[in-house]
GROMACS .gro file of C-alpha atoms in nm:
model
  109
    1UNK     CA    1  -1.448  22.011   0.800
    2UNK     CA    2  -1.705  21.858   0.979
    3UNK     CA    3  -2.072  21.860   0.944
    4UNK     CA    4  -2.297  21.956   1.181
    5UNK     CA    5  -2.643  21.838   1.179
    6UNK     CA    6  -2.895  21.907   1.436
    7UNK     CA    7  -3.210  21.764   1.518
    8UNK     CA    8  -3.549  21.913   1.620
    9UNK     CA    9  -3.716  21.702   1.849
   10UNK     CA   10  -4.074  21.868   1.881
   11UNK     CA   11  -4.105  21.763   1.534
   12UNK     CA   12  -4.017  21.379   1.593
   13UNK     CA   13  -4.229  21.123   1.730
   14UNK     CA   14  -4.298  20.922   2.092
   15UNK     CA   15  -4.423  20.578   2.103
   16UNK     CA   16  -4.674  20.468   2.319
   17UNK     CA   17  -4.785  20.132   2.382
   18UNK     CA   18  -5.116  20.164   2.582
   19UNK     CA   19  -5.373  19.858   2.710
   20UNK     CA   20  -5.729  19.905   2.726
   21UNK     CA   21  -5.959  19.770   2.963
   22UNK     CA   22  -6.248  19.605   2.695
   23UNK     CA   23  -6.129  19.543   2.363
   24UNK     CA   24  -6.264  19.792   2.046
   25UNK     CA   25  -6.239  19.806   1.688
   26UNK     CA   26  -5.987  20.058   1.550
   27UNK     CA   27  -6.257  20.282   1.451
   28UNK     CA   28  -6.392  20.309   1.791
   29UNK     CA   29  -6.067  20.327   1.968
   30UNK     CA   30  -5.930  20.610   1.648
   31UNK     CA   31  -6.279  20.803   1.814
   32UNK     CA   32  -6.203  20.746   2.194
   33UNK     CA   33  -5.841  20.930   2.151
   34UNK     CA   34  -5.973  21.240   1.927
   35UNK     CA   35  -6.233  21.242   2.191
   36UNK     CA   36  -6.012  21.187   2.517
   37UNK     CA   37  -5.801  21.442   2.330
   38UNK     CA   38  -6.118  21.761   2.227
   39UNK     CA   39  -6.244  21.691   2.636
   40UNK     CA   40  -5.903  21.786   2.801
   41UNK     CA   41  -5.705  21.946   2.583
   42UNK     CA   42  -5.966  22.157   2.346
   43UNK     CA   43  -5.996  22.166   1.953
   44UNK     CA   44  -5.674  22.233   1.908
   45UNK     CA   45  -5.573  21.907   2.132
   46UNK     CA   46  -5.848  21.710   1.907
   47UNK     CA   47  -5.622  21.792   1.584
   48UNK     CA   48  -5.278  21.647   1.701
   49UNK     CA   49  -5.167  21.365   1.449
   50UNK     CA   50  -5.159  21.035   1.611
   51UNK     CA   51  -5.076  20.741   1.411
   52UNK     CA   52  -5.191  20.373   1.515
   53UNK     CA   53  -4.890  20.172   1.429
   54UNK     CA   54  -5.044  19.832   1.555
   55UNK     CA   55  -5.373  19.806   1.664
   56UNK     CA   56  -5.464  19.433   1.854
   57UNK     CA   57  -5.885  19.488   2.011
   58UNK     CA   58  -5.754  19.583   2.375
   59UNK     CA   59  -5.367  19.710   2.292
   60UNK     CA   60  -5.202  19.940   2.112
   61UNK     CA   61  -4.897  20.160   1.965
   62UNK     CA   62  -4.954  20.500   1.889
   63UNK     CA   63  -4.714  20.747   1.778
   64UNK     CA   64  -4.761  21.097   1.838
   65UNK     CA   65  -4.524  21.418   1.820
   66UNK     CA   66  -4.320  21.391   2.083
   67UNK     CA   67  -4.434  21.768   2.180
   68UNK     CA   68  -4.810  21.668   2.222
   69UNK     CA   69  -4.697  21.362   2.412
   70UNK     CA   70  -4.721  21.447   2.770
   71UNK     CA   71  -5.040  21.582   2.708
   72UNK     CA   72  -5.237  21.330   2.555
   73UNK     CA   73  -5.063  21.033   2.790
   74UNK     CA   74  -5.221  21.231   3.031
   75UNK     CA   75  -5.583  21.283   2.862
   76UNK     CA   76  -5.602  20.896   2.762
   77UNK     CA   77  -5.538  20.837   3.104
   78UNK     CA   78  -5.838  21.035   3.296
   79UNK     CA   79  -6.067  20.833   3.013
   80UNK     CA   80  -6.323  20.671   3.231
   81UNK     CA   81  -6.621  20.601   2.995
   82UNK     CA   82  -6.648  20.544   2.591
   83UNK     CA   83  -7.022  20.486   2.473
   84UNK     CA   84  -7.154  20.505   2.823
   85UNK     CA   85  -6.971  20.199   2.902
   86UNK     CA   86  -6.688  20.198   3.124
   87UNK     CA   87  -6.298  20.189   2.998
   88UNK     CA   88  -5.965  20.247   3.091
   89UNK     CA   89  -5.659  20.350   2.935
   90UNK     CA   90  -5.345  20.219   3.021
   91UNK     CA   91  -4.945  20.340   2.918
   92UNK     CA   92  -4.764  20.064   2.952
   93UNK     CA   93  -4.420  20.200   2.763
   94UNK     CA   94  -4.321  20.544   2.617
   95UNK     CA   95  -4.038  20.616   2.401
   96UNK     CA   96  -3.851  20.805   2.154
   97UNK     CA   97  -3.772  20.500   1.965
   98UNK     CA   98  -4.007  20.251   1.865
   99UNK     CA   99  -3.741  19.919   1.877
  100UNK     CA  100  -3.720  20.050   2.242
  101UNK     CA  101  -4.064  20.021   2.331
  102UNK     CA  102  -4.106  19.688   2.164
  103UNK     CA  103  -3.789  19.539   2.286
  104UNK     CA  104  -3.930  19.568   2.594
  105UNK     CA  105  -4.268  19.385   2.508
  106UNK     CA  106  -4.224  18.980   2.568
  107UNK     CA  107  -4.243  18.774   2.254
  108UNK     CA  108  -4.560  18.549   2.207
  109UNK     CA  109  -4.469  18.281   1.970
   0.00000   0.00000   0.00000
């Protein structure tokens, strides 16, 4: 008898590794995604989960549910302005996996 065993993926998470354009402290940069988040996507967008896995001043990885993903790639990256001072937001990686998406970072000894 085998087993079957099935997966939901809405409920799993996406990686993102994303590269700012001025660094921030994690405070500031936990603000500019709930932000980027409320402006495009509404209250509800503002209270999708996103962890910071590794957090460097100007890079990096979030992970988010991989249903909300799409969404909020796309609302970090129409960011223009944190603090009336200019910034930009950019996904360098996505995936499902996060040893894929830092497999394919370079290794700084």
């Amino acid at each position: 008898m085998a087993l079957a065993v099935s997966v939901n993926v809405a409920h799993q998470g996406t990686y993102l590794n994303i590269k700012l354009s001025r660094p921030l402290e994690l405070l500031e940069l936990r603000q500019l995604i709930h932000a980027a988040a409320t402006d495009s996507l509404g209250v509800l967008g503002g209270a999708v989960n996103v962890d910071i896995l590794k957090f460097r001043g100007d890079a990096a990885v979030l992970r988010i549910p991989s249903d909300h993903a799409q969404q909020l790639w796309a609302a970090l990256s129409m960011v223009t302005n944190f603090h009336d001072t200019p910034i930009k937001i950019v996904a360098t990686a996505r995936d499902s996996l996060l040893l894929g998406l830092t497999a394919a970072e370079p290794i700084q000894v």
